[in-house]
Coordinates of C-alpha atoms in Angstrom, one line a residue:
M253 CA -86.6 -14.3 -37.2
R254 CA -88.7 -12.1 -39.8
K255 CA -86.6 -9.1 -38.8
K256 CA -83.4 -10.9 -39.4
Y257 CA -84.6 -11.9 -42.8
L258 CA -85.3 -8.3 -43.6
I259 CA -82.0 -7.2 -42.5
L260 CA -80.3 -9.8 -44.8
A261 CA -82.7 -8.4 -47.7
F262 CA -81.5 -4.8 -47.0
V263 CA -77.7 -6.2 -47.1
F264 CA -78.6 -7.7 -50.6
L265 CA -80.1 -4.4 -51.7
F266 CA -76.9 -2.5 -50.5
I267 CA -74.5 -5.0 -52.4
L268 CA -76.8 -4.8 -55.5
S269 CA -76.7 -1.0 -55.3
F270 CA -73.0 -1.0 -54.9
F271 CA -72.6 -2.8 -58.2
I272 CA -75.3 -1.1 -60.0
S273 CA -73.5 2.3 -59.1
L274 CA -70.2 1.0 -60.3
G275 CA -71.6 0.1 -63.6
N276 CA -73.8 2.9 -64.6
G277 CA -73.0 6.6 -65.5
A278 CA -71.5 8.5 -68.8
V279 CA -69.9 5.0 -69.6
K280 CA -71.8 1.9 -68.9
I281 CA -69.7 -1.1 -67.6
S282 CA -71.0 -4.7 -67.5
A283 CA -70.8 -6.9 -64.3
R284 CA -68.1 -9.0 -66.0
E285 CA -66.0 -6.1 -66.9
I286 CA -66.3 -4.6 -63.5
A287 CA -65.2 -7.9 -62.0
K288 CA -62.2 -7.9 -64.5
A289 CA -61.4 -4.2 -63.7
I290 CA -61.4 -5.0 -59.9
L291 CA -59.6 -8.4 -60.0
A292 CA -57.5 -8.2 -63.1
E293 CA -54.1 -6.2 -63.1
E294 CA -54.3 -5.3 -66.8
N295 CA -54.3 -1.4 -67.0
N296 CA -57.1 -0.5 -69.4
V297 CA -59.8 2.3 -69.4
N298 CA -62.3 0.4 -67.6
R299 CA -60.1 -0.2 -64.6
Q300 CA -59.0 3.4 -64.4
V301 CA -62.8 4.4 -64.5
I302 CA -63.7 1.9 -61.6
W303 CA -60.5 2.3 -59.5
N304 CA -60.0 6.2 -59.7
V305 CA -63.6 7.5 -60.3
R306 CA -66.4 5.3 -59.5
L307 CA -65.1 3.1 -56.7
P308 CA -64.1 5.9 -54.4
R309 CA -67.4 7.7 -55.2
T310 CA -69.5 4.6 -54.6
I311 CA -67.9 3.9 -51.3
M312 CA -68.4 7.6 -50.3
A313 CA -72.0 7.3 -51.2
G314 CA -72.6 4.3 -49.0
L315 CA -70.7 5.9 -46.1
V316 CA -72.5 9.2 -46.4
G317 CA -76.0 7.3 -46.4
I318 CA -75.0 5.3 -43.5
C319 CA -73.7 8.4 -41.5
L320 CA -76.9 10.6 -42.3
S321 CA -79.5 7.7 -41.7
L322 CA -77.7 6.7 -38.3
S323 CA -77.9 10.4 -37.3
G324 CA -81.4 10.7 -38.2
A325 CA -82.5 7.5 -36.5
I326 CA -80.6 8.9 -33.1
L327 CA -82.4 12.2 -33.3
Q328 CA -85.8 10.7 -33.9
G329 CA -85.3 8.5 -30.9
V330 CA -83.7 11.1 -28.5
M331 CA -86.2 13.7 -29.4
R332 CA -89.1 11.4 -29.8
N333 CA -90.1 13.3 -32.8
P334 CA -90.5 11.7 -36.4
L335 CA -89.8 15.0 -38.0
A336 CA -86.3 15.2 -36.4
G337 CA -83.3 15.0 -38.9
P338 CA -79.8 16.4 -39.0
N339 CA -80.7 18.9 -41.8
I340 CA -83.9 19.9 -40.2
I341 CA -82.7 20.8 -36.7
G342 CA -79.5 22.6 -37.6
V343 CA -76.9 19.8 -37.1
S344 CA -76.0 19.5 -40.7
A345 CA -76.0 23.3 -41.1
G346 CA -73.4 23.6 -38.2
G347 CA -71.1 21.2 -39.9
G348 CA -71.8 22.8 -43.2
L349 CA -70.8 26.3 -42.1
A350 CA -67.7 25.2 -40.3
A351 CA -66.6 23.2 -43.3
L352 CA -67.4 26.1 -45.6
I353 CA -65.4 28.5 -43.5
L354 CA -62.3 26.3 -43.8
L355 CA -62.8 25.5 -47.6
V356 CA -63.4 29.4 -48.5
L357 CA -61.2 31.2 -45.9
F358 CA -58.6 28.6 -45.3
P359 CA -58.4 26.3 -48.4
E360 CA -54.9 25.2 -47.4
L361 CA -56.4 23.6 -44.3
Y362 CA -58.7 21.2 -46.4
Y363 CA -57.6 18.3 -44.5
L364 CA -59.1 19.7 -41.3
V365 CA -62.6 19.8 -42.9
P366 CA -63.9 16.6 -41.4
G367 CA -62.8 17.4 -37.9
G368 CA -64.1 21.1 -38.4
A369 CA -67.5 19.8 -39.6
F370 CA -67.7 17.6 -36.6
V371 CA -66.9 20.5 -34.2
G372 CA -69.3 22.7 -36.1
S373 CA -72.1 20.0 -35.8
L374 CA -71.4 19.6 -32.1
L375 CA -71.3 23.2 -31.3
A376 CA -74.7 23.7 -33.2
T377 CA -76.2 20.6 -31.2
L378 CA -74.9 22.0 -27.8
F379 CA -76.3 25.4 -28.7
I380 CA -79.6 23.9 -29.5
Y381 CA -79.4 21.8 -26.1
I382 CA -78.6 24.9 -24.1
L383 CA -81.6 26.9 -25.7
A384 CA -83.9 24.0 -25.1
W385 CA -82.8 23.4 -21.4
K386 CA -85.3 24.3 -18.7
D387 CA -85.3 21.7 -15.9
G388 CA -84.2 19.3 -18.5
A389 CA -84.2 19.2 -22.4
L390 CA -87.6 18.3 -23.4
P391 CA -87.9 16.9 -27.2
T392 CA -90.4 19.5 -28.2
R393 CA -88.3 22.3 -27.2
L394 CA -85.2 20.7 -28.9
I395 CA -87.0 20.6 -32.1
L396 CA -88.1 24.4 -31.9
A397 CA -84.7 25.4 -31.0
G398 CA -83.2 23.3 -33.7
V399 CA -85.3 25.0 -36.3
A400 CA -84.4 28.4 -35.0
V401 CA -80.6 27.6 -34.9
S402 CA -80.8 26.0 -38.4
S403 CA -82.1 29.3 -39.7
L404 CA -79.4 31.3 -38.1
L405 CA -76.7 28.9 -39.5
N406 CA -77.9 29.1 -42.9
A407 CA -78.0 32.9 -42.6
G408 CA -74.3 32.5 -41.9
I409 CA -73.8 30.2 -44.8
N410 CA -75.5 32.9 -47.1
T411 CA -73.5 35.7 -45.7
L412 CA -70.3 33.7 -46.5
M413 CA -71.6 33.2 -50.1
T414 CA -72.3 37.1 -50.4
F415 CA -68.8 38.2 -49.3
Y416 CA -66.9 35.6 -51.1
P417 CA -68.8 34.9 -54.2
D418 CA -65.6 34.1 -56.4
R419 CA -64.3 31.5 -53.8
V420 CA -67.9 29.9 -53.0
A421 CA -68.1 29.2 -56.9
G422 CA -65.5 26.6 -56.5
V423 CA -67.6 24.9 -53.7
I424 CA -71.0 25.4 -55.1
S425 CA -71.6 21.6 -55.3
F426 CA -71.0 21.4 -51.4
M427 CA -74.2 23.8 -51.2
V428 CA -76.5 21.3 -52.7
G429 CA -74.7 18.0 -51.7
G430 CA -72.6 16.5 -54.5
L431 CA -70.3 13.5 -55.0
S432 CA -68.6 14.6 -58.4
A433 CA -65.0 15.2 -57.1
I434 CA -64.8 12.4 -54.6
T435 CA -61.4 10.7 -54.6
W436 CA -59.8 8.2 -52.3
I437 CA -58.3 11.2 -50.3
Q438 CA -61.7 12.2 -49.1
V439 CA -62.5 8.6 -48.5
K440 CA -59.6 8.1 -46.2
M441 CA -60.2 11.5 -44.4
I442 CA -63.6 10.5 -43.2
L443 CA -63.2 7.0 -42.6
P444 CA -61.9 7.0 -39.0
Y445 CA -64.7 9.4 -38.1
V446 CA -67.5 7.2 -39.7
S447 CA -65.9 3.9 -38.3
I448 CA -65.9 5.3 -34.7
G449 CA -69.4 6.6 -34.9
I450 CA -70.8 3.4 -36.4
I451 CA -69.1 1.2 -33.8
L452 CA -70.4 3.3 -30.8
V453 CA -73.9 3.4 -32.1
L454 CA -73.9 -0.3 -32.5
L455 CA -72.9 -0.6 -28.9
L456 CA -75.7 1.4 -27.6
P457 CA -79.3 0.4 -29.0
T458 CA -80.4 -1.0 -25.8
K459 CA -80.1 2.4 -24.1
L460 CA -81.9 4.2 -26.8
N461 CA -84.8 1.7 -26.5
V462 CA -85.0 2.5 -22.8
L463 CA -84.9 6.3 -23.4
M464 CA -87.8 5.9 -26.0
L465 CA -90.0 4.8 -23.1
G466 CA -90.0 8.3 -21.6
D467 CA -88.0 10.5 -19.1
E468 CA -89.8 9.1 -16.0
I469 CA -89.9 5.4 -16.9
A470 CA -86.3 5.4 -18.1
T471 CA -85.2 7.1 -14.7
G472 CA -87.1 4.5 -12.8
L473 CA -85.1 1.9 -14.8
G474 CA -81.8 3.4 -13.6
L475 CA -80.9 5.3 -16.8
N476 CA -79.1 8.7 -16.5
V477 CA -81.6 10.4 -19.0
E478 CA -79.7 13.5 -19.6
R479 CA -76.3 12.1 -19.9
T480 CA -77.6 9.3 -22.2
R481 CA -79.3 11.9 -24.3
F482 CA -76.2 14.0 -24.5
I483 CA -74.0 11.1 -25.6
F484 CA -76.3 10.2 -28.3
I485 CA -76.6 13.8 -29.6
I486 CA -72.6 14.0 -29.6
L487 CA -72.7 10.7 -31.7
S488 CA -75.3 12.1 -34.1
S489 CA -73.2 15.1 -34.4
L490 CA -70.0 13.1 -35.2
L491 CA -71.9 11.0 -38.0
A492 CA -73.6 14.2 -39.6
G493 CA -70.3 16.3 -39.4
A494 CA -68.5 13.4 -41.2
A495 CA -71.2 13.3 -44.0
V496 CA -71.3 17.1 -44.4
S497 CA -67.5 17.2 -44.7
A498 CA -67.4 14.8 -47.6
V499 CA -70.5 15.9 -49.8
G500 CA -71.9 19.0 -48.2
L501 CA -75.5 19.8 -47.3
L502 CA -77.3 16.9 -48.4
G503 CA -80.7 16.7 -47.1
F504 CA -83.6 14.3 -46.2
V505 CA -81.6 11.2 -46.0
G506 CA -81.5 11.3 -42.2
L507 CA -85.4 12.1 -42.3
M508 CA -86.4 9.5 -44.9
V509 CA -84.4 6.3 -44.3
P510 CA -85.2 5.7 -40.6
H511 CA -89.0 5.9 -41.4
I512 CA -88.7 3.4 -44.1
A513 CA -86.6 1.1 -42.1
R514 CA -89.0 1.5 -39.3
L515 CA -92.0 0.6 -41.7
F516 CA -90.3 -2.6 -42.1
I517 CA -88.6 -3.8 -38.8
G518 CA -90.2 -1.6 -36.3
S519 CA -88.8 0.7 -33.6
N520 CA -86.5 -1.6 -31.9
Y521 CA -83.1 0.0 -32.2
R522 CA -81.2 -3.2 -32.0
Y523 CA -82.7 -4.0 -35.6
L524 CA -83.4 -0.2 -36.7
F525 CA -79.7 0.9 -36.5
L526 CA -78.7 -2.1 -38.6
G527 CA -81.7 -1.6 -41.1
S528 CA -80.8 2.1 -41.4
I529 CA -77.2 1.3 -42.0
F530 CA -77.7 -0.8 -45.1
L531 CA -80.9 1.0 -46.4
G532 CA -79.3 4.3 -46.1
G533 CA -76.1 3.4 -48.1
T534 CA -78.5 1.8 -50.6
V535 CA -80.8 5.0 -51.1
V536 CA -77.8 7.3 -51.5
M537 CA -75.8 4.9 -53.9
L538 CA -79.0 4.5 -56.1
C539 CA -79.8 8.3 -56.1
D540 CA -76.1 9.2 -57.0
T541 CA -76.4 6.6 -59.9
V542 CA -79.5 8.4 -61.1
A543 CA -77.9 11.7 -60.7
R544 CA -75.1 10.4 -62.9
A545 CA -77.1 8.6 -65.4
L546 CA -80.3 10.7 -65.8
F547 CA -78.7 13.3 -68.1
A548 CA -75.5 11.6 -69.0
P549 CA -72.9 12.7 -69.9
M550 CA -73.9 15.6 -67.9
E551 CA -74.6 14.9 -64.2
I552 CA -76.6 16.7 -61.6
P553 CA -75.8 16.8 -57.7
V554 CA -77.1 13.9 -55.8
G555 CA -78.6 16.5 -53.4
I556 CA -81.1 17.5 -56.0
I557 CA -82.4 14.0 -56.4
M558 CA -82.6 13.6 -52.7
S559 CA -84.5 16.9 -52.3
A560 CA -87.0 15.8 -55.1
L561 CA -87.8 12.6 -53.0
G562 CA -87.5 14.1 -49.7
A563 CA -89.8 17.1 -49.9
P564 CA -92.9 15.1 -50.8
F565 CA -92.0 12.5 -48.0
F566 CA -91.6 15.3 -45.5
L567 CA -95.1 16.7 -46.5
L568 CA -96.5 13.2 -46.2
L569 CA -95.2 13.0 -42.7
L570 CA -96.7 16.3 -41.7
R571 CA -100.1 15.0 -42.9
R572 CA -99.8 11.8 -40.9
K573 CA -98.7 13.7 -37.8
E574 CA -101.7 16.1 -38.0
K575 CA -104.0 13.0 -38.3
I576 CA -102.5 11.4 -35.3

């Protein structure tokens, strides 16, 4: 019962963050004015700001937070390693390289970016899986292979930036994770990928709970370990690819949020997935609000705020892991 109340608290924070994000920025809009802008049909400045600028941006921030936090929760469970995350082991870098290739070399094919980012994330994950395979893909080998592949993919991204500096300048916010140019078009582009990923993940928490018990016990309980692990890695790639295609290389969300949710509601994925969904959306929406309001009217990419929070969090995890 306590966990259900905590989930409700996360839902409340999610809704509160949504309205805080809508109301704050270069122009502050009160809750009453937000309600009038959404419900009333009068065509004023506030309605234009809400409908055309802040609403798609806030929705995208929530969706990206959901995708990355679920992707991180899956990877931490599948690899049984608290340091796993889509940006740590190369899943995001694979999607980022594929998306950047489309944006820089084939800008007329921008509508293929979500699918391309998913394919890039999936290929990177498969490559990691193949490198780590030796009588099974053990979690430790997956992490080490992922760090190596992440470095290789980042080298590819930097090479692209070196050869096409004039074109990369137009997508610089993509490199650091930004939400400044989000429109309803991008929201509609990634919504199918996000919806499919969330639905499939919420159907499979029991299998991940069993997988967390260890390969031998899971096999003894009748679970096909390698197939299940592979399915979850594909889902993680789908979610990470969708997020990367929308905002670029936004780091640390998939590392931080599952840990924070786990502190409150434990490691049962039946509740952890739900907690990660609402907490992930909350974190990214609030960080994007800070990025907009901190130096208003100028704004900074949300990825900078996330890195400022995530780097100390990552070091704290390393210290805790060393003590254990």
